[in-house]
Coordinates of C-alpha atoms in Angstrom, one line a residue:
M1 CA 8.8 -34.3 24.5
K2 CA 12.7 -33.6 23.1
L3 CA 13.6 -35.7 20.0
V4 CA 17.6 -34.9 18.8
L5 CA 18.5 -35.7 15.6
I6 CA 22.3 -36.5 14.6
H7 CA 24.1 -36.5 11.2
Q8 CA 26.2 -34.8 9.3
H9 CA 23.8 -32.4 7.4
D10 CA 23.3 -29.0 7.0
P11 CA 19.9 -28.3 7.0
T12 CA 20.4 -24.2 5.2
V13 CA 21.6 -25.0 2.6
P14 CA 19.6 -27.0 -0.6
H15 CA 20.8 -31.6 -1.2
V16 CA 20.0 -34.0 -3.1
G17 CA 21.3 -36.8 -0.2
G18 CA 18.1 -38.6 1.1
I19 CA 19.2 -39.3 4.1
Q20 CA 19.0 -35.2 4.0
T21 CA 15.9 -34.9 3.0
F22 CA 14.2 -37.6 5.2
I23 CA 15.4 -35.5 8.3
D24 CA 13.7 -32.3 7.0
T25 CA 10.5 -34.0 5.9
F26 CA 10.9 -35.8 9.4
I27 CA 10.4 -32.4 10.7
R28 CA 8.6 -30.7 8.7
N29 CA 5.6 -33.5 9.6
A30 CA 6.7 -34.0 13.1
P31 CA 3.5 -32.7 15.7
E32 CA 4.1 -29.3 17.9
D33 CA 4.1 -31.4 20.4
I34 CA 8.1 -33.2 19.7
E35 CA 10.4 -30.7 21.2
I36 CA 12.3 -31.1 18.1
C37 CA 16.7 -30.8 17.8
L38 CA 19.8 -31.3 15.1
L39 CA 23.1 -32.0 15.5
G40 CA 24.9 -31.6 12.2
V41 CA 27.1 -29.4 9.9
S42 CA 27.8 -25.8 9.3
T43 CA 28.5 -25.7 5.6
R44 CA 28.3 -21.5 6.1
P45 CA 30.1 -21.4 9.5
K46 CA 30.0 -18.0 10.0
S47 CA 26.0 -17.2 9.7
Y48 CA 25.9 -20.3 12.2
R49 CA 29.2 -20.7 14.3
V50 CA 30.2 -24.7 14.9
G51 CA 29.6 -24.5 18.4
Q52 CA 26.6 -22.7 18.7
W53 CA 22.6 -23.9 19.5
H54 CA 20.3 -22.1 16.6
S55 CA 17.0 -21.5 16.4
L56 CA 16.1 -22.5 13.0
S57 CA 12.5 -23.2 10.9
I58 CA 11.8 -24.9 8.1
D59 CA 8.7 -23.6 6.8
N60 CA 7.4 -22.8 9.7
R61 CA 7.9 -26.0 11.3
G62 CA 10.6 -24.6 14.1
F63 CA 13.8 -26.6 16.0
R64 CA 17.0 -26.1 17.7
F65 CA 20.5 -26.2 15.4
F66 CA 23.6 -27.0 16.3
P67 CA 26.4 -27.7 14.3
L68 CA 28.9 -29.6 15.3
V69 CA 31.4 -29.2 12.7
A70 CA 32.1 -26.7 10.0
A71 CA 32.1 -29.3 6.9
D72 CA 30.7 -29.7 2.8
P73 CA 28.5 -32.8 3.6
V74 CA 29.3 -33.7 -0.2
H75 CA 33.1 -33.0 0.0
V76 CA 35.0 -36.9 0.8
Y77 CA 37.8 -35.0 3.8
F78 CA 41.4 -36.5 4.7
I79 CA 39.8 -37.3 8.0
P80 CA 36.0 -39.2 8.0
L81 CA 33.4 -36.9 8.3
S82 CA 32.2 -39.4 10.5
I83 CA 34.9 -39.3 12.8
R84 CA 35.3 -35.6 13.8
I85 CA 31.9 -35.4 14.6
L86 CA 32.0 -38.3 16.5
W87 CA 34.8 -36.2 18.2
S88 CA 32.9 -32.9 18.2
L89 CA 29.8 -35.0 20.4
F90 CA 32.4 -35.6 22.8
R91 CA 34.3 -31.7 23.2
Y92 CA 30.6 -29.8 22.8
R93 CA 29.0 -32.3 25.1
R94 CA 28.5 -29.8 27.8
E95 CA 27.2 -27.2 25.0
I96 CA 24.5 -29.9 24.3
G97 CA 23.5 -31.1 27.7
L98 CA 21.1 -33.7 25.9
H99 CA 20.2 -35.8 30.0
D100 CA 16.5 -36.5 28.1
G101 CA 14.6 -36.3 25.2
I102 CA 15.0 -39.8 22.1
L103 CA 18.4 -39.9 20.3
E104 CA 17.8 -40.9 16.5
F105 CA 20.3 -41.7 14.2
H106 CA 21.5 -42.1 10.7
R107 CA 24.7 -43.8 11.4
V108 CA 25.8 -46.2 14.3
E109 CA 29.3 -44.7 14.5
P110 CA 27.8 -41.3 17.1
M111 CA 26.0 -43.3 19.1
L112 CA 30.0 -44.0 20.5
A113 CA 29.6 -40.9 22.1
F114 CA 26.5 -41.7 24.5
L115 CA 27.4 -44.7 25.5
G116 CA 27.0 -44.0 29.1
R117 CA 23.5 -42.8 28.9
N118 CA 20.8 -44.0 29.3
N119 CA 18.3 -42.2 26.4
P120 CA 16.0 -44.1 24.9
K121 CA 18.2 -44.4 21.0
M122 CA 16.9 -45.3 17.9
L123 CA 19.2 -45.8 14.8
F124 CA 18.0 -45.5 11.5
L125 CA 19.8 -47.9 8.5
H126 CA 19.2 -46.1 5.3
G127 CA 20.6 -49.2 2.7
H128 CA 21.6 -52.4 3.7
N129 CA 25.2 -52.5 4.9
R130 CA 25.6 -55.8 4.8
K131 CA 25.2 -56.3 0.9
D132 CA 26.4 -52.5 0.3
F133 CA 29.7 -52.7 1.7
Y134 CA 31.0 -55.2 -0.5
N135 CA 29.8 -53.3 -3.8
T136 CA 32.6 -52.3 -5.8
N137 CA 30.5 -48.6 -6.1
T138 CA 30.2 -47.8 -2.8
E139 CA 32.0 -44.2 -1.4
T140 CA 31.7 -44.6 2.0
R141 CA 35.8 -46.0 3.9
W142 CA 34.3 -48.5 5.6
G143 CA 34.0 -50.5 2.0
A144 CA 37.7 -51.2 3.3
F145 CA 37.5 -52.6 6.2
P146 CA 33.7 -53.6 6.3
R147 CA 34.9 -56.4 9.7
L148 CA 36.1 -53.4 11.3
Y149 CA 32.6 -52.1 10.9
F150 CA 30.5 -55.1 10.7
W151 CA 32.4 -55.7 13.9
L152 CA 31.6 -52.2 15.7
E153 CA 27.8 -52.2 14.7
K154 CA 26.8 -56.1 16.5
K155 CA 28.2 -53.5 19.7
L156 CA 26.2 -51.0 19.0
V157 CA 23.2 -51.7 17.2
P158 CA 21.5 -54.0 20.6
L159 CA 22.1 -50.7 22.3
A160 CA 19.1 -48.9 20.3
S161 CA 15.4 -48.9 21.4
H162 CA 14.6 -50.2 17.8
V163 CA 15.9 -50.0 14.4
Y164 CA 15.4 -49.3 11.1
L165 CA 15.7 -50.6 7.5
V166 CA 14.3 -48.9 4.4
R167 CA 15.0 -51.7 2.6
E168 CA 12.4 -54.9 3.8
D169 CA 15.2 -57.7 2.6
A170 CA 17.5 -56.0 5.3
V171 CA 15.6 -57.0 7.9
G172 CA 16.0 -60.8 8.1
D173 CA 19.4 -61.0 7.7
Y174 CA 19.6 -58.3 10.5
Q175 CA 17.3 -59.9 13.1
E176 CA 19.2 -63.6 12.0
L177 CA 21.4 -61.9 13.6
Y178 CA 20.3 -60.0 16.3
P179 CA 17.9 -62.6 17.6
G180 CA 17.3 -61.0 21.2
M181 CA 15.8 -57.7 19.0
R182 CA 13.9 -59.2 16.5
R183 CA 10.7 -57.0 17.2
K184 CA 13.0 -53.8 17.5
I185 CA 13.7 -54.4 14.4
S186 CA 11.0 -53.1 11.0
F187 CA 10.6 -52.1 7.6
L188 CA 10.4 -48.7 7.7
P189 CA 9.5 -47.1 3.9
T190 CA 10.9 -44.2 2.4
W191 CA 7.9 -41.7 2.6
V192 CA 7.4 -37.9 -0.1
D193 CA 6.0 -35.2 1.4
E194 CA 3.3 -34.5 -0.2
A195 CA 2.9 -30.7 0.9
V196 CA 6.1 -30.3 -1.1
F197 CA 5.0 -32.6 -4.5
R198 CA 2.2 -33.2 -6.3
S199 CA 1.2 -33.2 -9.7
L200 CA 0.0 -30.6 -12.0
N201 CA -2.4 -30.8 -14.8
G202 CA -1.8 -31.2 -18.3
R203 CA -1.7 -26.6 -19.1
E204 CA 0.3 -26.5 -15.5
R205 CA 2.5 -28.8 -17.4
E206 CA 3.2 -26.7 -20.9
D207 CA 4.5 -23.8 -19.0
L208 CA 6.8 -24.9 -16.6
R209 CA 7.7 -26.9 -19.0
K210 CA 8.1 -24.0 -22.1
R211 CA 9.8 -21.9 -18.4
L212 CA 12.0 -24.2 -17.3
M213 CA 13.3 -24.8 -21.0
D214 CA 14.0 -21.6 -22.1
G215 CA 15.7 -20.8 -19.2
Q216 CA 18.2 -23.9 -20.0
D217 CA 18.7 -22.6 -23.4
L218 CA 16.7 -25.6 -24.4
S219 CA 13.8 -26.9 -27.2
A220 CA 10.2 -27.4 -24.7
A221 CA 9.3 -29.6 -27.6
S222 CA 12.2 -31.8 -26.0
K223 CA 12.6 -36.4 -24.7
I224 CA 14.1 -35.0 -21.0
L225 CA 15.0 -37.2 -18.9
L226 CA 15.9 -35.9 -14.8
F227 CA 18.3 -37.2 -12.5
V228 CA 18.5 -36.1 -9.1
G229 CA 21.6 -36.7 -6.9
R230 CA 24.5 -37.5 -5.4
Y231 CA 27.5 -37.7 -8.6
E232 CA 28.6 -40.4 -7.0
R233 CA 30.1 -44.3 -8.0
Q234 CA 26.1 -45.8 -5.8
K235 CA 24.4 -43.9 -8.0
D236 CA 26.7 -44.1 -11.5
P237 CA 26.2 -40.8 -13.3
L238 CA 29.0 -42.2 -15.6
R239 CA 26.6 -45.3 -16.5
L240 CA 23.6 -42.9 -17.8
L241 CA 25.7 -41.0 -19.3
Q242 CA 26.6 -43.5 -21.8
A243 CA 22.9 -44.9 -21.9
F244 CA 22.4 -41.2 -23.0
H245 CA 23.8 -40.9 -25.6
H246 CA 23.1 -44.6 -27.5
V247 CA 19.4 -43.1 -26.5
K248 CA 20.2 -39.3 -28.2
S249 CA 21.6 -41.5 -30.9
R250 CA 17.4 -42.9 -31.6
E251 CA 15.8 -40.8 -30.8
P252 CA 17.3 -36.7 -31.2
R253 CA 15.7 -35.0 -29.2
A254 CA 16.4 -36.7 -25.3
C255 CA 18.0 -34.1 -22.9
L256 CA 18.8 -34.5 -19.6
V257 CA 18.8 -32.8 -16.7
M258 CA 21.3 -33.8 -13.6
I259 CA 21.1 -32.2 -10.5
G260 CA 23.6 -32.1 -8.1
E261 CA 27.1 -31.8 -6.7
G262 CA 29.3 -35.4 -6.4
S263 CA 33.2 -36.1 -6.8
L264 CA 32.6 -37.1 -10.3
K265 CA 31.8 -34.3 -11.4
A266 CA 35.1 -33.3 -13.4
P267 CA 35.1 -37.2 -15.2
M268 CA 30.8 -35.8 -15.8
Q269 CA 31.9 -33.2 -17.5
K270 CA 34.5 -34.4 -19.5
Y271 CA 32.9 -37.8 -20.7
I272 CA 29.7 -34.8 -21.9
R273 CA 32.3 -32.6 -23.8
E274 CA 34.6 -36.1 -25.3
N275 CA 31.6 -37.6 -26.7
G276 CA 29.4 -33.9 -28.8
L277 CA 26.5 -34.2 -25.9
A278 CA 26.8 -29.9 -25.0
S279 CA 24.0 -29.2 -26.0
S280 CA 22.2 -31.8 -24.8
V281 CA 22.7 -32.4 -21.2
R282 CA 22.9 -29.9 -18.6
L283 CA 24.0 -30.3 -15.5
L284 CA 22.5 -28.3 -12.0
P285 CA 23.9 -27.9 -8.8
P286 CA 21.7 -29.3 -5.7
M287 CA 18.2 -27.0 -5.6
S288 CA 15.0 -27.3 -3.7
Q289 CA 12.8 -29.8 -2.5
N290 CA 9.7 -27.5 -4.7
E291 CA 11.4 -27.2 -7.8
I292 CA 13.1 -30.2 -8.4
G293 CA 9.7 -31.0 -7.9
Q294 CA 8.8 -28.9 -10.9
W295 CA 11.6 -30.6 -13.0
M296 CA 9.5 -33.1 -12.2
N297 CA 6.0 -32.0 -13.7
A298 CA 7.7 -31.3 -16.7
A299 CA 10.7 -34.2 -17.4
D300 CA 9.1 -37.6 -19.7
A301 CA 11.0 -39.3 -17.6
L302 CA 13.2 -40.4 -14.3
C303 CA 16.8 -41.9 -14.4
L304 CA 17.9 -43.9 -11.5
S305 CA 21.2 -45.8 -12.5
S306 CA 22.2 -46.4 -9.1
A307 CA 24.8 -49.7 -8.6
F308 CA 22.5 -50.0 -5.0
E309 CA 20.0 -48.9 -3.4
G310 CA 17.8 -48.8 0.0
M311 CA 14.0 -47.6 -0.8
P312 CA 15.1 -44.8 -3.5
R313 CA 13.4 -40.8 -2.3
V314 CA 13.5 -39.5 -5.1
A315 CA 11.8 -42.3 -7.5
V316 CA 8.9 -42.3 -5.0
E317 CA 8.7 -39.0 -5.2
A318 CA 8.8 -38.2 -9.0
L319 CA 6.2 -41.6 -9.1
Y320 CA 4.0 -39.0 -6.4
C321 CA 4.7 -36.5 -8.8
G322 CA 3.5 -38.4 -12.1
L323 CA 7.0 -38.9 -14.0
P324 CA 7.7 -42.7 -14.6
V325 CA 10.6 -44.0 -13.8
V326 CA 13.4 -45.8 -15.3
G327 CA 15.9 -47.3 -13.0
T328 CA 18.2 -50.5 -12.2
A329 CA 17.0 -53.3 -9.6
A330 CA 18.1 -52.3 -6.8
G331 CA 16.8 -52.5 -3.0
E332 CA 13.7 -51.6 -3.8
T333 CA 13.1 -49.8 -6.9
G334 CA 11.0 -52.5 -8.8
R335 CA 9.0 -52.1 -5.5
L336 CA 8.3 -48.9 -7.0
I337 CA 8.0 -49.5 -10.8
G338 CA 5.6 -52.7 -10.2
G339 CA 6.3 -54.4 -13.4
S340 CA 5.9 -51.5 -16.0
R341 CA 3.0 -50.1 -14.4
G342 CA 4.9 -46.7 -13.5
G343 CA 8.3 -46.8 -16.1
R344 CA 10.6 -49.0 -17.2
L345 CA 12.7 -51.5 -14.6
V346 CA 16.0 -52.0 -15.7
T347 CA 17.7 -55.9 -15.0
G348 CA 20.6 -55.6 -17.6
E349 CA 24.2 -54.0 -16.8
G350 CA 25.3 -52.0 -18.7
A351 CA 24.4 -48.5 -21.3
E352 CA 22.6 -50.6 -23.2
P353 CA 19.7 -52.1 -21.3
F354 CA 19.6 -48.6 -19.8
A355 CA 19.1 -47.1 -22.9
R356 CA 16.6 -49.9 -23.9
A357 CA 14.5 -49.0 -21.1
V358 CA 14.0 -46.0 -21.9
L359 CA 13.5 -45.9 -25.9
D360 CA 10.6 -48.4 -25.0
L361 CA 9.5 -45.9 -22.6
F362 CA 9.4 -42.7 -25.0
V363 CA 7.6 -45.2 -26.9
N364 CA 4.5 -46.6 -24.5
P365 CA 4.9 -44.2 -21.3
P366 CA 2.4 -45.4 -18.2
S367 CA 0.3 -42.6 -17.2
A368 CA 0.1 -40.1 -14.7
D369 CA -3.0 -41.3 -12.6
A370 CA -0.7 -45.1 -12.7
C371 CA 2.1 -43.6 -11.6
R372 CA 0.6 -41.7 -8.5
K373 CA -0.8 -44.7 -7.9
Q374 CA 2.2 -46.7 -6.8
V375 CA 3.4 -44.6 -4.0
E376 CA -0.1 -43.3 -2.9
S377 CA 0.5 -45.3 -0.2
F378 CA 3.6 -43.3 1.2
T379 CA 2.8 -40.4 2.3
A380 CA 4.5 -38.7 4.8
Q381 CA 1.9 -38.6 7.4
R382 CA 0.9 -42.0 7.3
V383 CA 4.7 -43.3 6.9
L384 CA 5.1 -41.5 10.0
A385 CA 2.6 -41.0 12.2
P386 CA 3.3 -44.5 13.5
V387 CA 7.2 -44.1 14.2
Y388 CA 6.1 -40.7 16.1
Q389 CA 3.3 -42.4 18.5
Y390 CA 6.4 -44.7 18.9
Y391 CA 8.8 -41.8 20.0
R392 CA 5.9 -40.9 22.4
D393 CA 5.0 -44.4 24.1
V394 CA 8.6 -44.5 24.6
A395 CA 9.3 -40.8 25.8
G396 CA 5.8 -41.3 28.2
A397 CA 4.8 -38.5 26.4
K398 CA 1.1 -38.1 25.3
P399 CA 0.3 -35.8 22.0

């Protein structure tokens, strides 16, 4: 059977987005009987030309890649990237040639290009749009026109063969909005790719920690806080920097390593400079999943300062590596942390509650085993096997 994934993603470069990681791990773990094609974007159009098919692989799992536009998904463009992709889907419809196969969407807008197609359509929604679009920290352009988006969503969601939501509290709301689709709307937890992320033993952690910290001119004796994500308002990295400023005044050994990219990078650099944090904060560019897994084995805590979330994949990955999480009570974060078993859940607003949670974790951290137990059921094999089988059933294919 053929599966076509459609999203503004370039699988050839490192990234920090949860949806992009979703797609990469979905491809990596897909059984060989599923032929996979990805319609995405190219950040390196000289190497991967737009409007042409390319043969790629992720850890030896082959697939075909068709860049629709030349763009960097991290950047905000005057013409929204979703509109450019929609236009390109019409422009290249002959070259794409999707006369069969299942179509998988991670936004509703590209579904407009396939209104006349009978292909089965699977829709993944990675948050609770009915709530998130009204959050003052949302960076989506739809946040300015939520009614228009929900009008469009109401036209397109009923066309889906199935809708997967990564926030369980969104399931009931969407089932109520689309009562005829109750059995077609379900919760799908995010997962960790256990072939990439693993927990190292004590000696391995110590050696890795020293090597990584030496590379950043930081002491291996530091208390290492880690952030992995987009530098955007949803992830609220400035709140984390403010909280770190409080932490540093109580724990001089604390340092903060932030891996990511985004529109808030310049304000973050300004805050670091103006508050004398340059010696203890490192802003690192996006890196591979293997490299992120190394940092998760070297750090003392992952910090998740998000204003809103779905089910944050980075938290699942960190816990599976034995790294505790300090996170805001957003989306499914509370489910993952589980009280204090996997870290600390921050319920107050602002920087100080976050800082207090970090300092409390330093005093009494959960064990690596306790962290892993929080997510042992959220592995790629356990979560994705039923999805792949459902796709086969819809396509009438056999494994």
